[in-house]
Amino acid sequence: MYASSLAQLFYAVAAYKKLADQGISQSKIESDIEAMLAENDYEAANRVVDFVTGTESGDELTGGDFKAFKRQRNVVNRYFRDLGFENFNVNQKFWTDTPSPRDLQLLGKPLSQNYEHSNRVTANQVAALAYLIDREAIVSPQACQKIKSYCSRHVDQAKIGALAGIAAGLPRGAKMWGVKGFTRQNYNEVAVVDLPNGSRYVLAVLSRYQQRPNNFATQVSRIAAHRAMMKTGDDERTEYVPQTALSGASQ
């Protein structure tokens, strides 16, 4: 499904991987990573894309120049394929207006809701990535800690607004970190949730609607939280409730 801002989580990991490979512990790009994740800042996100891929937007390219551009833009895809991810795409920038000519080339044919090669991930994939980050099992513990801090959400504050999503389905005292994004047709969110009873789980909700946004993510969140809160001390306790990742299409 169309990834919207969830693709930013992949780019945050890839950016810290590049910094680690270059032996850089601190960089100015980190302020863009923070703005991308904490504020959903598309300009900052696109600077992160340029940093990770070594490319820039601009006029149309031809022949070998476009092939080289395309190969560089696929660097994040290759990294996550090496980690076992399949049938996904995160080689595109984030746009609120018309993409640049060469970005339009990379996007391919226009479709009814997006483009042939738009960023696409599944709920399971983004939930798996959130799990790895939360367990500090990708790139480095320090990188994962920074990403989690940028994505931290105060649940009571996050409940405010028309598209409160997962936060609105959580009980008092819950904590979470996560990323969400939406368009006129999609609402997508992934979060790692801590409940007052000690239950902990990953929830990813990717939804599509035809007319207007709705509270599907909140409904799923409320169900997941209720089930986790019903666990008793007699249940076998693990740090994580089995990974929850749902995709939904609502009309």
XYZ file of C-alpha atoms in Angstrom:
251
model
C 0.000 0.000 0.000
C 1.093 3.615 -0.542
C 3.591 4.351 2.228
C 3.065 8.113 2.731
C 5.262 9.311 5.622
C 5.980 5.788 6.880
C 8.797 5.676 4.312
C 10.566 8.282 6.443
C 11.299 5.607 9.040
C 13.215 3.635 6.412
C 15.186 6.737 5.436
C 16.025 7.552 9.052
C 17.562 4.100 9.476
C 19.395 4.368 6.149
C 20.767 7.801 7.071
C 22.213 6.512 10.338
C 23.613 3.498 8.480
C 25.434 5.852 6.093
C 26.756 7.948 8.978
C 27.969 4.783 10.712
C 29.655 3.528 7.537
C 31.448 6.878 7.236
C 32.496 6.807 10.892
C 30.567 9.995 11.694
C 29.044 10.180 15.178
C 27.372 13.582 14.765
C 26.216 15.419 11.657
C 24.076 18.386 10.609
C 21.824 15.927 8.766
C 20.555 14.760 12.163
C 18.562 17.981 12.541
C 16.796 17.088 9.292
C 16.182 13.532 10.492
C 14.624 14.935 13.657
C 12.450 17.439 11.753
C 11.392 14.686 9.345
C 10.259 12.329 12.109
C 9.069 14.751 14.787
C 7.336 17.289 12.539
C 6.738 15.356 9.296
C 8.756 18.097 7.565
C 8.842 17.176 3.868
C 11.643 19.607 2.999
C 13.815 18.084 5.707
C 12.797 14.593 4.573
C 13.858 15.345 1.011
C 17.246 16.586 2.205
C 17.628 13.258 4.015
C 16.774 11.439 0.766
C 19.438 13.469 -1.065
C 21.991 12.723 1.671
C 21.337 8.982 1.738
C 21.189 8.489 -2.031
C 23.695 11.092 -3.195
C 21.158 12.494 -5.668
C 19.254 15.710 -6.185
C 16.041 16.676 -7.932
C 16.072 18.630 -11.175
C 15.459 18.506 -14.903
C 14.770 15.321 -16.861
C 17.673 12.980 -17.465
C 18.368 10.739 -20.435
C 20.234 7.528 -21.136
C 23.031 6.662 -18.752
C 22.441 9.714 -16.578
C 18.922 8.559 -15.726
C 20.099 4.977 -15.154
C 22.735 6.241 -12.720
C 20.172 8.439 -10.959
C 17.747 5.519 -10.676
C 20.424 3.201 -9.315
C 21.451 5.722 -6.665
C 17.849 6.316 -5.649
C 17.442 2.566 -5.108
C 20.192 2.380 -2.484
C 17.670 2.191 0.388
C 15.722 -0.529 -1.409
C 18.915 -2.571 -1.771
C 19.813 -2.105 1.892
C 16.469 -3.378 3.140
C 16.338 -6.199 0.599
C 19.630 -7.410 2.063
C 17.835 -7.487 5.423
C 15.081 -9.699 3.997
C 12.405 -7.180 3.007
C 10.620 -8.027 -0.254
C 8.033 -6.488 -2.592
C 8.301 -2.903 -1.400
C 9.627 0.419 -2.705
C 11.043 3.447 -0.885
C 13.011 5.246 -3.602
C 10.825 8.355 -3.866
C 10.839 11.774 -2.255
C 7.938 13.362 -0.380
C 5.855 15.924 -2.232
C 3.038 18.333 -1.462
C 3.259 19.867 -4.935
C 4.385 18.682 -8.373
C 7.565 16.553 -8.292
C 10.596 17.682 -10.256
C 10.897 16.420 -13.863
C 13.429 13.704 -12.995
C 11.370 12.629 -9.987
C 8.365 12.305 -12.279
C 10.490 10.101 -14.534
C 11.272 7.860 -11.588
C 7.639 7.749 -10.443
C 6.518 6.276 -13.772
C 2.955 6.138 -15.043
C 0.216 8.035 -13.171
C -2.360 5.755 -11.523
C -5.772 6.533 -10.067
C -4.372 7.399 -6.618
C -0.600 7.738 -7.020
C 2.091 6.528 -9.431
C 3.447 3.277 -10.825
C 6.560 3.460 -8.632
C 5.305 5.388 -5.601
C 6.693 4.443 -2.197
C 4.905 1.273 -1.060
C 5.220 -0.892 2.049
C 3.044 -3.399 3.874
C 1.859 -3.198 7.467
C 4.019 -6.211 8.321
C 7.120 -4.558 6.863
C 6.771 -1.279 8.716
C 5.850 -3.127 11.922
C 8.970 -5.276 11.547
C 11.130 -2.180 11.118
C 9.573 -0.506 14.168
C 10.229 -3.699 16.144
C 13.901 -3.731 15.117
C 14.293 -0.078 16.064
C 12.562 -0.573 19.394
C 14.785 -3.547 20.189
C 17.793 -1.456 19.106
C 18.703 -4.246 16.714
C 19.390 -2.275 13.524
C 22.395 -0.034 12.709
C 23.324 0.624 16.366
C 21.657 1.082 19.760
C 22.584 4.778 19.682
C 20.942 5.319 16.281
C 17.791 3.495 17.383
C 17.599 5.525 20.590
C 17.757 8.766 18.604
C 15.066 7.620 16.183
C 12.788 6.606 19.051
C 13.290 9.944 20.780
C 12.404 11.834 17.579
C 9.251 9.719 17.203
C 8.140 9.923 20.830
C 4.509 11.010 21.242
C 2.756 12.285 24.368
C -0.409 10.209 24.193
C -2.786 12.787 25.713
C -1.545 15.475 23.317
C -1.568 13.073 20.369
C -5.261 12.358 21.011
C -6.144 15.933 20.057
C -7.264 16.496 16.474
C -9.424 14.970 13.772
C -6.879 12.297 12.797
C -5.623 11.216 16.210
C -5.144 7.644 15.000
C -3.611 5.038 17.299
C -3.248 7.414 20.268
C -7.005 7.997 20.456
C -7.589 4.287 21.068
C -5.199 4.021 24.019
C -6.144 4.108 27.717
C -4.938 6.657 30.242
C -1.332 6.013 31.246
C -0.258 4.478 27.923
C 2.954 5.531 26.199
C 3.964 5.310 22.559
C 6.418 6.272 19.865
C 5.634 6.110 16.189
C 5.188 7.689 12.783
C 2.034 8.540 10.864
C 1.143 10.060 7.531
C -1.929 10.713 5.449
C -3.114 11.911 2.075
C -6.573 12.527 0.632
C -6.919 8.742 0.170
C -4.715 7.177 2.853
C -4.095 7.191 6.588
C -1.067 5.163 7.707
C 0.500 4.799 11.133
C 2.912 2.577 13.019
C 3.500 2.761 16.761
C 5.156 0.889 19.588
C 2.752 0.995 22.523
C 3.335 0.542 26.265
C 0.175 -0.067 28.302
C -0.268 0.538 32.049
C -0.373 -3.220 32.753
C 3.095 -3.721 31.241
C 1.946 -5.069 27.880
C 3.988 -3.861 24.935
C 3.270 -4.285 21.239
C 3.805 -2.955 17.744
C 0.721 -1.831 15.844
C 0.731 -0.848 12.171
C -2.417 0.331 10.410
C -2.472 1.177 6.705
C -5.871 2.284 5.449
C -7.383 3.614 2.256
C -10.640 5.489 1.849
C -12.542 6.785 -1.134
C -14.242 9.895 0.219
C -12.864 11.247 3.496
C -10.631 10.242 6.431
C -12.168 8.148 9.174
C -11.271 6.683 12.557
C -10.360 3.171 11.361
C -6.888 3.369 12.966
C -8.422 4.448 16.267
C -10.886 1.553 16.196
C -8.111 -0.970 15.547
C -5.993 0.606 18.285
C -8.835 0.427 20.792
C -9.383 -3.282 20.055
C -5.664 -4.107 20.326
C -5.296 -2.172 23.588
C -8.413 -3.767 25.099
C -7.172 -7.270 24.314
C -3.737 -6.513 25.750
C -5.201 -4.914 28.888
C -7.330 -8.026 29.492
C -4.222 -10.128 30.008
C -3.833 -11.360 33.585
C -0.871 -12.236 35.727
C -1.530 -15.896 34.940
C -0.758 -15.300 31.266
C 2.689 -16.116 30.021
C 4.384 -12.714 30.176
C 6.792 -11.631 27.497
C 8.089 -8.161 26.763
C 6.059 -7.979 23.581
C 2.523 -8.983 22.825
C 2.722 -10.891 19.499
C 3.315 -8.385 16.745
C 0.101 -6.770 15.549
C 0.080 -5.464 11.991
C -3.119 -4.817 10.092
C -3.976 -3.436 6.684
C -7.426 -2.064 6.078
C -9.388 -0.669 3.176
C -12.438 1.270 4.235
C -15.015 2.642 1.886
